Coordinates of C-alpha atoms in Angstrom, one line a residue:
X1 CA 8.6 -5.5 -21.7
X2 CA 6.8 -2.5 -23.2
X3 CA 3.0 -2.4 -23.4
X4 CA 1.5 -1.1 -26.7
X5 CA -1.5 0.1 -24.7
X6 CA 0.4 3.3 -23.8
X7 CA 0.8 4.2 -27.5
X8 CA -2.9 3.9 -28.5
X9 CA -5.1 7.0 -28.8
X10 CA -7.9 7.1 -26.3
X11 CA -11.5 6.7 -27.7
X12 CA -14.6 8.2 -26.2
X13 CA -17.1 5.3 -26.6
X14 CA -19.9 7.2 -24.8
X15 CA -19.9 10.0 -27.3
X16 CA -20.0 7.6 -30.2
X17 CA -22.9 5.4 -29.0
X18 CA -25.9 5.3 -31.4
X19 CA -28.8 7.5 -30.4
X20 CA -31.0 4.4 -30.2
X21 CA -28.6 2.5 -27.9
X22 CA -30.8 2.9 -24.8
X23 CA -34.2 2.9 -26.6
X24 CA -36.9 0.3 -26.6
X25 CA -36.8 -0.1 -30.3
X26 CA -33.5 -1.4 -31.7
X27 CA -31.7 -0.7 -28.4
X28 CA -30.6 -2.6 -25.4
X29 CA -34.1 -2.3 -23.8
X30 CA -35.8 -3.9 -26.8
X31 CA -38.1 -6.9 -26.2
X32 CA -36.3 -8.7 -29.0
X33 CA -33.1 -10.4 -27.9
X34 CA -31.6 -10.1 -31.4
X35 CA -32.0 -6.3 -31.2
X36 CA -30.4 -6.2 -27.8
X37 CA -27.5 -8.3 -29.0
X38 CA -27.0 -6.2 -32.1
X39 CA -27.0 -3.0 -30.1
X40 CA -24.3 -4.3 -27.8
X41 CA -22.2 -5.4 -30.7
X42 CA -22.0 -1.8 -31.9
X43 CA -19.8 -0.9 -29.0
X44 CA -16.3 0.0 -30.3
X45 CA -13.6 -2.6 -29.9
X46 CA -11.0 0.2 -29.6
X47 CA -8.4 -1.1 -27.0
X48 CA -8.0 2.2 -25.1
X49 CA -11.0 4.2 -23.8
X50 CA -11.1 7.8 -22.7
X51 CA -10.9 7.8 -18.9
X52 CA -12.5 11.2 -18.6
X53 CA -15.9 10.1 -19.9
X54 CA -18.7 9.0 -17.6
X55 CA -19.2 5.3 -17.9
X56 CA -21.6 4.9 -15.0
X57 CA -24.9 4.4 -17.0
X58 CA -23.2 2.2 -19.6
X59 CA -21.6 -0.1 -17.1
X60 CA -24.8 -0.3 -15.0
X61 CA -26.8 -1.3 -18.1
X62 CA -24.2 -3.9 -19.2
X63 CA -24.1 -5.3 -15.6
X64 CA -27.9 -5.6 -15.6
X65 CA -28.0 -7.3 -19.0
X66 CA -25.3 -9.8 -17.8
X67 CA -27.1 -10.6 -14.5
X68 CA -30.8 -10.5 -15.4
X69 CA -31.2 -11.0 -19.2
X70 CA -32.8 -14.3 -19.9
X71 CA -31.0 -14.8 -23.2
X72 CA -27.6 -16.4 -23.0
X73 CA -26.4 -14.7 -26.2
X74 CA -27.1 -11.3 -24.8
X75 CA -25.3 -12.3 -21.5
X76 CA -22.3 -13.4 -23.5
X77 CA -22.0 -10.1 -25.5
X78 CA -22.6 -8.1 -22.3
X79 CA -19.7 -9.9 -20.6
X80 CA -17.5 -9.2 -23.6
X81 CA -18.4 -5.5 -23.5
X82 CA -17.6 -5.3 -19.8
X83 CA -14.3 -7.0 -20.4
X84 CA -13.5 -4.6 -23.2
X85 CA -14.3 -1.5 -21.0
X86 CA -12.3 -2.9 -18.1
X87 CA -9.3 -3.5 -20.4
X88 CA -9.7 -0.1 -22.0
X89 CA -9.9 1.8 -18.8
X90 CA -7.4 -0.3 -16.7
X91 CA -7.3 1.0 -13.1
X92 CA -9.9 3.7 -13.9
X93 CA -12.4 0.8 -14.0
X94 CA -11.6 0.0 -10.3
X95 CA -14.5 2.0 -8.8
X96 CA -17.0 -0.1 -10.8
X97 CA -15.3 -3.5 -10.0
X98 CA -17.1 -4.0 -6.7
X99 CA -20.4 -3.7 -8.5
X100 CA -19.6 -5.9 -11.5
X101 CA -17.7 -8.7 -9.8
X102 CA -20.6 -10.2 -7.9
X103 CA -22.6 -10.4 -11.1
X104 CA -19.7 -11.9 -13.0
X105 CA -19.0 -14.5 -10.4
X106 CA -22.7 -15.4 -10.1
X107 CA -22.8 -16.1 -13.8
X108 CA -19.9 -18.6 -13.5
X109 CA -22.5 -21.2 -12.4
X110 CA -23.6 -21.3 -16.1
X111 CA -22.1 -24.4 -17.7
X112 CA -22.7 -23.5 -21.4
X113 CA -19.5 -22.9 -23.2
X114 CA -21.0 -20.0 -25.1
X115 CA -21.3 -18.0 -21.9
X116 CA -18.5 -19.5 -19.8
X117 CA -15.7 -18.3 -22.0
X118 CA -16.8 -14.6 -22.1
X119 CA -17.6 -14.6 -18.4
X120 CA -14.1 -16.0 -17.5
X121 CA -12.5 -13.4 -19.7
X122 CA -14.5 -10.7 -18.1
X123 CA -13.6 -11.9 -14.6
X124 CA -9.9 -11.8 -15.5
X125 CA -10.0 -8.3 -17.0
X126 CA -12.2 -6.8 -14.2
X127 CA -10.1 -8.4 -11.5
X128 CA -7.0 -6.9 -13.1
X129 CA -8.3 -3.4 -12.5
X130 CA -8.8 -3.7 -8.8
X131 CA -7.1 -5.0 -5.6
X132 CA -7.3 -8.5 -4.1
X133 CA -9.4 -7.1 -1.3
X134 CA -12.3 -6.3 -3.6
X135 CA -11.9 -9.7 -5.2
X136 CA -11.9 -11.4 -1.9
X137 CA -15.2 -9.9 -0.8
X138 CA -16.8 -11.2 -4.0
X139 CA -15.3 -14.6 -3.6
X140 CA -16.7 -15.0 -0.1
X141 CA -20.1 -15.7 -1.7
X142 CA -18.9 -19.0 -3.2
X143 CA -19.6 -22.4 -1.6
X144 CA -17.0 -25.1 -1.3
X145 CA -17.2 -28.3 -3.4
X146 CA -14.6 -30.5 -5.1
X147 CA -14.1 -28.2 -8.0
X148 CA -13.7 -25.2 -5.8
X149 CA -11.1 -27.0 -3.7
X150 CA -9.2 -28.0 -6.7
X151 CA -9.3 -24.4 -8.1
X152 CA -8.3 -23.1 -4.7
X153 CA -5.2 -25.3 -4.6
X154 CA -4.2 -24.0 -8.0
X155 CA -4.8 -20.4 -6.9
X156 CA -2.6 -20.9 -3.8
X157 CA 0.1 -22.4 -6.0
X158 CA 0.0 -19.3 -8.3
X159 CA 0.0 -17.0 -5.3
X160 CA 3.1 -18.7 -3.8
X161 CA 4.8 -18.3 -7.2
X162 CA 4.1 -14.6 -7.3
X163 CA 5.0 -13.8 -3.7
X164 CA 8.0 -16.1 -3.3
X165 CA 9.0 -17.4 0.1
X166 CA 7.2 -14.6 1.9
X167 CA 3.9 -16.1 0.8
X168 CA 4.3 -19.1 3.1
X169 CA 2.5 -17.1 5.8
X170 CA -0.6 -17.3 3.6
X171 CA -0.8 -21.1 4.0
X172 CA 0.1 -21.5 7.6
X173 CA -3.4 -22.8 8.4
X174 CA -2.8 -25.9 6.2
X175 CA 1.0 -26.1 6.7
X176 CA 0.7 -29.2 8.8
X177 CA -1.8 -30.9 6.4
X178 CA 0.7 -33.0 4.3
X179 CA -1.9 -34.0 1.7
X180 CA -3.0 -30.4 1.0
X181 CA 0.5 -29.1 1.0
X182 CA 1.6 -31.7 -1.5
X183 CA -1.1 -30.5 -3.9
X184 CA -0.2 -26.9 -3.3
X185 CA 3.5 -27.6 -4.1
X186 CA 2.5 -29.5 -7.2
X187 CA 0.3 -26.5 -8.2
X188 CA 3.3 -24.2 -7.5
X189 CA 5.6 -26.1 -9.8
X190 CA 2.9 -26.3 -12.5
X191 CA 2.4 -22.5 -12.3
X192 CA 6.1 -21.9 -12.6
X193 CA 6.3 -24.2 -15.6
X194 CA 3.4 -22.5 -17.4
X195 CA 4.7 -19.0 -16.7
X196 CA 8.1 -20.0 -18.1
X197 CA 6.5 -21.4 -21.2
X198 CA 4.3 -18.3 -21.7
X199 CA 7.3 -16.0 -21.3
X200 CA 9.3 -18.0 -23.8
X201 CA 6.5 -17.5 -26.4
X202 CA 6.3 -13.7 -25.9
X203 CA 8.0 -11.6 -28.6
X204 CA 11.2 -9.9 -27.8
X205 CA 10.7 -6.2 -27.4
X206 CA 13.6 -5.0 -29.5
X207 CA 14.3 -7.7 -32.0
X208 CA 15.4 -5.2 -34.6
X209 CA 18.9 -3.7 -35.2
X210 CA 19.4 -2.8 -31.5
X211 CA 20.1 -6.3 -30.4
X212 CA 22.3 -5.1 -27.5
X213 CA 19.6 -2.9 -26.2
X214 CA 17.1 -5.7 -26.3
X215 CA 19.4 -8.0 -24.3
X216 CA 20.1 -5.3 -21.8
X217 CA 16.4 -4.6 -21.4
X218 CA 15.7 -8.3 -20.9
X219 CA 18.3 -8.5 -18.2
X220 CA 17.0 -5.4 -16.5
X221 CA 13.4 -6.7 -16.6
X222 CA 14.5 -10.1 -15.2
X223 CA 16.5 -8.5 -12.5
X224 CA 13.7 -6.2 -11.5
X225 CA 11.2 -9.1 -11.5
X226 CA 13.5 -11.1 -9.2
X227 CA 14.0 -8.1 -6.9
X228 CA 10.2 -7.6 -6.7
X229 CA 9.9 -11.2 -5.5
X230 CA 12.7 -10.8 -3.0
X231 CA 11.1 -7.6 -1.7
X232 CA 8.0 -9.5 -0.5
X233 CA 8.2 -9.5 3.3
X234 CA 6.4 -12.4 5.1
X235 CA 5.8 -9.8 7.9
X236 CA 3.1 -8.1 5.7
X237 CA 1.0 -11.3 5.7
X238 CA 0.9 -11.8 9.5
X239 CA -1.9 -10.9 11.8
X240 CA -1.1 -8.3 14.5
X241 CA -0.8 -9.9 18.0
X242 CA -1.5 -8.0 21.3
X243 CA 1.3 -9.5 23.4
X244 CA 0.7 -7.1 26.4
X245 CA -2.8 -8.5 27.0
X246 CA -1.4 -12.1 26.8
X247 CA 1.3 -11.7 29.4
X248 CA 0.9 -14.0 32.5
X249 CA -0.7 -12.4 35.4
X250 CA 2.5 -13.0 37.5
X251 CA 4.8 -11.4 34.9
X252 CA 5.6 -8.3 37.0
X253 CA 5.4 -10.0 40.4
X254 CA 8.1 -10.5 43.0
X255 CA 7.2 -14.2 43.1
X256 CA 7.7 -16.0 39.8
X257 CA 8.0 -12.8 37.7
X258 CA 10.6 -10.4 36.4
X259 CA 11.0 -8.8 39.8
X260 CA 11.8 -12.0 41.6
X261 CA 15.0 -12.3 43.6
X262 CA 15.7 -15.7 41.9
X263 CA 17.3 -15.3 38.5
X264 CA 15.6 -18.6 37.4
X265 CA 12.2 -17.0 37.9
X266 CA 13.2 -13.9 36.0
X267 CA 14.5 -15.9 33.1
X268 CA 11.3 -18.1 33.1
X269 CA 9.1 -15.0 32.8
X270 CA 11.2 -13.6 30.0
X271 CA 11.3 -16.9 28.1
X272 CA 7.5 -17.0 28.3
X273 CA 7.3 -13.5 26.7
X274 CA 9.9 -14.4 24.1
X275 CA 8.0 -17.5 23.1
X276 CA 4.8 -15.5 22.5
X277 CA 6.7 -13.1 20.2
X278 CA 8.4 -15.9 18.3
X279 CA 5.1 -17.5 17.6
X280 CA 3.5 -14.1 16.8
X281 CA 6.2 -11.9 15.3
X282 CA 3.9 -9.0 14.3
X283 CA 2.7 -7.0 17.3
X284 CA -0.4 -4.9 17.6
X285 CA 0.8 -1.2 17.5
X286 CA -2.3 0.0 19.3
X287 CA -1.3 -1.7 22.6
X288 CA 0.6 0.2 25.4
X289 CA 4.2 -1.0 25.5
X290 CA 5.6 1.7 27.8
X291 CA 5.7 -0.4 31.0
X292 CA 6.9 -3.5 29.3
X293 CA 9.8 -1.8 27.4
X294 CA 10.8 0.1 30.5
X295 CA 11.0 -3.1 32.5
X296 CA 13.0 -4.9 29.9
X297 CA 15.4 -1.9 29.5
X298 CA 15.9 -1.9 33.3
X299 CA 16.7 -5.6 33.3
X300 CA 19.1 -5.2 30.5
X301 CA 21.0 -2.3 32.1
X302 CA 21.1 -3.4 35.7
X303 CA 20.5 -7.1 36.1
X304 CA 23.6 -8.8 37.3
X305 CA 22.8 -12.1 35.7
X306 CA 24.0 -12.5 32.1
X307 CA 21.2 -14.9 31.2
X308 CA 18.6 -12.4 32.3
X309 CA 20.3 -9.6 30.4
X310 CA 20.6 -11.7 27.2
X311 CA 16.9 -12.6 27.3
X312 CA 15.9 -9.0 28.0
X313 CA 17.9 -8.0 24.9
X314 CA 16.1 -10.6 22.8
X315 CA 12.7 -9.5 24.0
X316 CA 13.5 -5.8 23.2
X317 CA 14.6 -6.9 19.8
X318 CA 11.4 -8.9 19.3
X319 CA 9.3 -5.9 20.2
X320 CA 11.2 -3.6 17.9
X321 CA 10.8 -6.2 15.1
X322 CA 7.1 -6.6 15.8
X323 CA 6.3 -2.9 15.9
X324 CA 8.7 -1.7 13.2
X325 CA 8.3 2.1 12.9
X326 CA 6.0 2.3 15.9
X327 CA 9.0 1.4 18.1
X328 CA 10.7 4.7 17.1
X329 CA 9.7 6.7 20.2
X330 CA 11.5 4.2 22.5
X331 CA 14.8 4.0 20.6
X332 CA 16.7 6.8 22.3
X333 CA 15.6 5.3 25.7
X334 CA 17.0 1.8 25.1
X335 CA 20.0 2.6 22.9
X336 CA 22.3 3.7 25.7
X337 CA 21.6 0.6 27.7
X338 CA 22.4 -1.6 24.7
X339 CA 25.7 0.2 23.9
X340 CA 26.8 0.2 27.5
X341 CA 26.2 -3.6 27.8
X342 CA 28.6 -4.2 24.9
X343 CA 31.5 -4.0 27.4
X344 CA 30.6 -7.6 28.3
X345 CA 32.8 -10.0 26.3
X346 CA 30.8 -13.1 26.7
X347 CA 29.3 -14.2 23.4
X348 CA 26.0 -15.3 25.0
X349 CA 25.2 -11.6 25.7
X350 CA 27.1 -10.0 22.8
X351 CA 25.2 -12.0 20.1
X352 CA 21.9 -11.1 21.7
X353 CA 22.9 -7.4 21.9
X354 CA 24.0 -7.4 18.2
X355 CA 20.6 -8.8 17.1
X356 CA 18.8 -6.3 19.4
X357 CA 20.6 -3.2 18.2
X358 CA 20.1 -4.1 14.6
X359 CA 16.4 -4.5 15.1
X360 CA 16.1 -1.4 17.2
X361 CA 18.1 0.7 14.6
X362 CA 16.0 -0.5 11.7
X363 CA 12.9 1.3 13.2
X364 CA 14.3 4.8 12.7
X365 CA 16.5 6.8 10.3
X366 CA 20.1 7.5 10.9
X367 CA 19.6 11.1 11.9
X368 CA 17.6 9.9 15.0
X369 CA 20.3 7.3 15.8
X370 CA 23.2 9.7 15.6
X371 CA 22.5 11.3 19.1
X372 CA 22.6 7.9 20.8
X373 CA 25.5 6.5 18.8
X374 CA 27.7 9.5 19.7
X375 CA 27.8 8.2 23.3
X376 CA 29.1 4.8 22.1
X377 CA 31.6 6.4 19.7
X378 CA 33.0 8.6 22.5
X379 CA 33.2 5.7 25.1
X380 CA 36.6 4.7 26.3
X381 CA 35.8 1.0 26.3
X382 CA 37.2 -0.7 23.1
X383 CA 34.4 -3.3 23.0
X384 CA 31.8 -0.5 23.0
X385 CA 33.6 1.4 20.3
X386 CA 34.1 -1.7 18.1
X387 CA 30.5 -2.7 18.3
X388 CA 29.2 0.8 17.7
X389 CA 31.4 1.1 14.6
X390 CA 30.3 -2.3 13.4
X391 CA 26.6 -1.4 13.8
X392 CA 27.2 1.8 11.7
X393 CA 28.7 -0.4 8.9
X394 CA 25.7 -2.9 9.1
X395 CA 23.1 -0.1 9.2
X396 CA 24.6 1.5 6.1
X397 CA 24.1 -1.7 4.2
X398 CA 20.4 -0.9 4.0
X399 CA 19.0 0.2 0.6
X400 CA 20.7 3.5 -0.2
X401 CA 17.3 5.1 -0.9
X402 CA 16.6 5.0 2.9
X403 CA 19.8 6.9 3.8
X404 CA 20.4 10.6 3.4
X405 CA 24.2 11.1 2.8
X406 CA 24.3 14.5 4.4
X407 CA 23.0 12.9 7.7
X408 CA 26.0 10.6 8.1
X409 CA 28.7 13.3 8.0
X410 CA 28.6 14.0 11.8
X411 CA 30.0 10.6 12.8
X412 CA 33.0 10.7 10.4
X413 CA 35.1 12.6 12.9
X414 CA 34.6 9.9 15.5
X415 CA 35.4 7.1 13.0
X416 CA 38.6 8.9 11.8
X417 CA 39.7 9.1 15.4
X418 CA 39.1 5.4 15.8
X419 CA 41.4 4.6 12.9
X420 CA 44.3 5.6 15.3
X421 CA 43.0 3.6 18.3
X422 CA 45.5 1.3 20.0
X423 CA 43.0 -1.6 19.8
X424 CA 43.2 -3.4 16.4
X425 CA 39.5 -4.4 16.5
X426 CA 38.5 -0.8 16.9
X427 CA 40.6 0.2 14.0
X428 CA 39.3 -2.5 11.7
X429 CA 35.7 -1.7 12.6
X430 CA 36.3 2.0 11.8
X431 CA 37.8 1.2 8.4
X432 CA 34.8 -0.9 7.6
X433 CA 32.4 1.8 8.7
X434 CA 34.2 4.4 6.6
X435 CA 34.2 2.1 3.7
X436 CA 30.5 1.8 3.9
X437 CA 30.2 5.6 4.0
X438 CA 32.5 5.9 1.0
X439 CA 30.3 3.5 -1.0
X440 CA 27.5 5.9 -0.5
X441 CA 29.1 9.3 -1.0
X442 CA 32.2 8.5 -3.0
X443 CA 36.0 8.8 -2.3
X444 CA 36.4 12.5 -3.1
X445 CA 33.6 13.6 -0.7
X446 CA 34.9 11.2 2.0
X447 CA 38.4 12.6 1.7
X448 CA 36.9 16.1 2.2
X449 CA 35.0 14.9 5.3
X450 CA 38.0 13.1 6.7
X451 CA 40.9 15.4 6.0
X452 CA 42.9 14.1 8.9
X453 CA 43.5 10.8 7.1
X454 CA 43.1 11.9 3.5
X455 CA 46.9 12.0 3.0
X456 CA 47.5 8.8 4.9
X457 CA 48.0 6.3 2.1
X458 CA 47.9 3.2 4.4
X459 CA 44.6 4.2 6.1
X460 CA 42.9 5.3 2.9
X461 CA 44.0 2.0 1.3
X462 CA 42.2 0.1 4.0
X463 CA 39.1 2.3 3.6
X464 CA 39.1 1.8 -0.1
X465 CA 39.5 -2.0 0.3
X466 CA 36.5 -2.1 2.6
X467 CA 34.5 0.0 0.2
X468 CA 35.4 -2.2 -2.8
X469 CA 34.4 -5.3 -0.8
X470 CA 31.0 -3.8 -0.1
X471 CA 30.5 -2.7 -3.7
X472 CA 31.4 -6.3 -4.9
X473 CA 28.9 -7.7 -2.3
X474 CA 26.0 -5.2 -2.5
X475 CA 26.6 -3.3 -5.7
X476 CA 27.4 0.4 -6.2
X477 CA 25.4 3.2 -4.6
X478 CA 22.4 4.3 -6.7
X479 CA 21.0 7.6 -5.3
X480 CA 17.2 8.0 -5.5
X481 CA 16.4 11.6 -6.0
X482 CA 12.7 11.2 -5.2
X483 CA 13.6 9.8 -1.7
X484 CA 15.8 12.8 -0.8
X485 CA 14.2 16.1 -1.8
X486 CA 16.8 18.0 0.3
X487 CA 19.6 16.8 -2.0
X488 CA 17.8 17.8 -5.3
X489 CA 19.2 21.3 -5.3
X490 CA 22.8 20.2 -5.1
X491 CA 22.2 17.6 -7.8
X492 CA 20.7 20.1 -10.1
X493 CA 23.6 22.5 -9.6
X494 CA 26.1 19.7 -10.3
X495 CA 24.4 19.1 -13.7
X496 CA 24.9 22.6 -14.8
X497 CA 28.6 23.0 -13.9
X498 CA 31.4 20.9 -12.4
X499 CA 31.8 21.8 -8.7
X500 CA 34.7 20.9 -6.5
X501 CA 34.0 20.1 -2.8
X502 CA 35.0 23.0 -0.5
X503 CA 38.5 22.7 0.9
X504 CA 39.7 24.1 4.2
X505 CA 41.4 27.1 2.5
X506 CA 39.0 28.0 -0.2
X507 CA 35.3 27.8 -1.0
X508 CA 35.6 28.7 -4.7
X509 CA 34.4 26.2 -7.3
X510 CA 36.8 24.4 -9.6
X511 CA 35.2 25.7 -12.8
X512 CA 35.1 29.5 -12.9
X513 CA 33.1 31.6 -15.4
X514 CA 34.7 33.0 -18.5
X515 CA 35.1 36.4 -16.8
X516 CA 36.9 35.0 -13.7
X517 CA 40.4 36.3 -13.4
X518 CA 43.4 33.9 -13.9
X519 CA 44.8 34.9 -10.5
X520 CA 41.8 33.7 -8.7
X521 CA 41.8 30.5 -10.8
X522 CA 45.4 29.8 -9.8
X523 CA 44.5 30.2 -6.1
X524 CA 41.9 27.5 -6.5
X525 CA 44.4 25.2 -8.1
X526 CA 46.8 25.7 -5.2
X527 CA 44.2 24.9 -2.6
X528 CA 42.6 21.9 -4.1
X529 CA 43.5 18.6 -5.7
X530 CA 43.6 18.7 -9.5
X531 CA 40.8 17.1 -11.5
X532 CA 40.4 16.7 -15.2
X533 CA 38.6 19.3 -17.3
X534 CA 35.4 17.8 -18.6
X535 CA 34.2 18.4 -22.1
X536 CA 30.4 18.2 -22.4
X537 CA 29.5 16.6 -25.7
X538 CA 25.8 17.1 -25.4
X539 CA 25.1 20.8 -24.7
X540 CA 21.4 20.4 -24.4
X541 CA 20.1 19.9 -20.8
X542 CA 18.3 16.6 -20.8
X543 CA 16.0 15.4 -18.1
X544 CA 18.8 13.2 -16.8
X545 CA 21.1 16.2 -16.4
X546 CA 18.4 18.1 -14.5
X547 CA 18.1 15.2 -12.1
X548 CA 21.8 15.2 -11.4
X549 CA 22.6 11.9 -13.1
X550 CA 25.6 13.2 -15.0
X551 CA 28.2 12.6 -12.3
X552 CA 30.3 9.8 -13.7
X553 CA 32.9 10.5 -16.4
X554 CA 32.7 8.0 -19.2
X555 CA 34.1 7.7 -22.7
X556 CA 32.2 9.2 -25.5
X557 CA 29.5 6.8 -26.8
X558 CA 26.4 7.1 -28.9
X559 CA 23.2 7.9 -27.1
X560 CA 20.9 4.9 -26.7
X561 CA 18.0 4.7 -29.0
X562 CA 14.5 5.2 -27.6
X563 CA 13.0 2.0 -26.1
X564 CA 11.0 0.1 -28.6
X565 CA 7.7 -1.4 -27.7
X566 CA 6.6 -5.0 -27.9
X567 CA 3.3 -6.2 -29.3
X568 CA 0.8 -5.3 -26.6
X569 CA -1.5 -8.1 -25.4
X570 CA -4.4 -8.1 -23.0
X571 CA -3.8 -9.2 -19.4
X572 CA -3.3 -12.8 -18.8
X573 CA -6.7 -14.6 -18.6
X574 CA -5.5 -17.7 -16.8
X575 CA -5.2 -18.3 -13.1
X576 CA -1.5 -17.5 -13.0
X577 CA -0.2 -14.3 -11.6
X578 CA 2.3 -12.7 -14.0
X579 CA 3.8 -9.4 -13.1
X580 CA 5.2 -7.4 -16.0
X581 CA 8.1 -5.0 -15.4
X582 CA 8.8 -2.3 -17.9
X583 CA 12.3 -0.9 -17.8
X584 CA 12.7 2.6 -19.2
X585 CA 16.0 3.9 -20.3
X586 CA 17.0 7.3 -18.9
X587 CA 18.8 9.6 -21.3
X588 CA 22.4 10.4 -20.1
X589 CA 25.0 13.0 -20.7
X590 CA 28.2 11.5 -22.1
X591 CA 31.5 13.3 -21.3
X592 CA 35.0 13.0 -22.7
X593 CA 38.2 13.6 -20.9
X594 CA 41.7 14.0 -22.4
X595 CA 44.0 11.8 -20.3
X596 CA 46.8 11.4 -22.9
X597 CA 49.3 13.7 -21.2
X598 CA 51.7 12.8 -18.4
X599 CA 50.1 15.4 -16.3
X600 CA 46.5 16.3 -15.6
X601 CA 45.3 19.4 -17.6
X602 CA 45.2 22.8 -16.1
X603 CA 41.9 24.2 -14.9
X604 CA 40.4 26.6 -17.4
X605 CA 37.0 28.4 -17.6
X606 CA 34.0 26.4 -18.8
X607 CA 33.2 27.7 -22.3
X608 CA 30.0 25.7 -22.5

């Protein structure tokens, strides 16, 4: 929902303070409490303050009046002024929060309603401008009593509502205390109910003639809010664990360790390591894992016992998961061992290897993986080729903003070759992998990359089927220009003119300039598939065109009206955590294509 705060004009309250504001007569330093109170009430109640002004002296004065003034009326007005400045500056107030918060929290001990209300409001608005870390440092000064425990339970319930399932790591210390957890769950349900009631009372952003836009905006906001909750990773709340220093002293020994001649001793040592990582998934990236990863890689590649190899794969996967990106330097060292071991058909080992390669692959980008995957794609063993293709398909299921389309072109030739493999599992895995690529780059580009099967209707039908299945399951590809600076140039060019992918016989673009000769134009038509001529309705280059968004051909439709704003309101002053997602509509370029004829129209120069 839109926030009216963005539409207000900023106000320089410092410049408009009375000349007597800091004086001893009629100002905030007066000996008469009534004059101090009157001086504070002169501060503007404009909702948006100029962030370029210097508020250091003013905030310091207000903080002093709140903390040390003996008159409760002056304290209350000072708290209101601090709350107003915090709201008017938003995040620009953050540097002052660490100074103001201890004073505000200290004043919470006052029981008079005249002061408690302004102080609570001030705490809410100041905390809104800073991070939870700053708030945590201030809260550490509080002592625990019955009311504190009750408030803490309510706060935990609100935190779990805001973070979703990922927030369970925050309460692991009391997870086994049934009495406390019941209270936390009750607080969680109450927080959900109160937030739902509050959202139901909020005015709809676009309740005027554009009803459809309002409904669409609500759906986008709701979807974005749900996605934000799902994006919370429990891993972020865990404490790092140094598993290397906790290894048993006999771990590398010939007796009872991973070097023992008895496979039972080797599995015992690996199970102890795996148990440590299951209990402590997040590993300390500062420890030295070189020897441990080298030992596990050797056991996976050369140990003759399938149980040992399976445990070694699980341990490698656990380290990759626990280190995340810090595991990247080890990927090319362990990937060949994982792929080579896929020749084993037993599910005990295969399942462990699948989990291991997924976790290892998640630590680096596809460009880094390509070198190692090529060995698996070129391997003659059908199990290795199948599992390599299947891994590519699973990897490309990741959010598309993490994948650079131009980096996946290199493996297409191998996948095309696998579509003609005698083994049916290899062929099916290749179709699924090509389908995942098509979901990202589109059918036309894929056909250009895979010309050997572009004219094979049976194979392309299976690729299309796999692509449509992924689109139905995961949704269509949404390119994120900010994540891929290297593709911005191509996107910008595509917004200026329609460009056909290069064919094997010609590199000319489909749409020629007005001065291009007809003979050259005909050559282009003979060397490339025919596409419809696009009529651009909106000649003006909009920001959306410049960002390369005008790729899809749609029917002519009116441009959406600018987003309307809802009635702005100050941040929620309750204990609940309510995130507000604003969805902005991007302007689009609408195109029109004449498809009435029995044949597609001829190419002709773009007259735009």
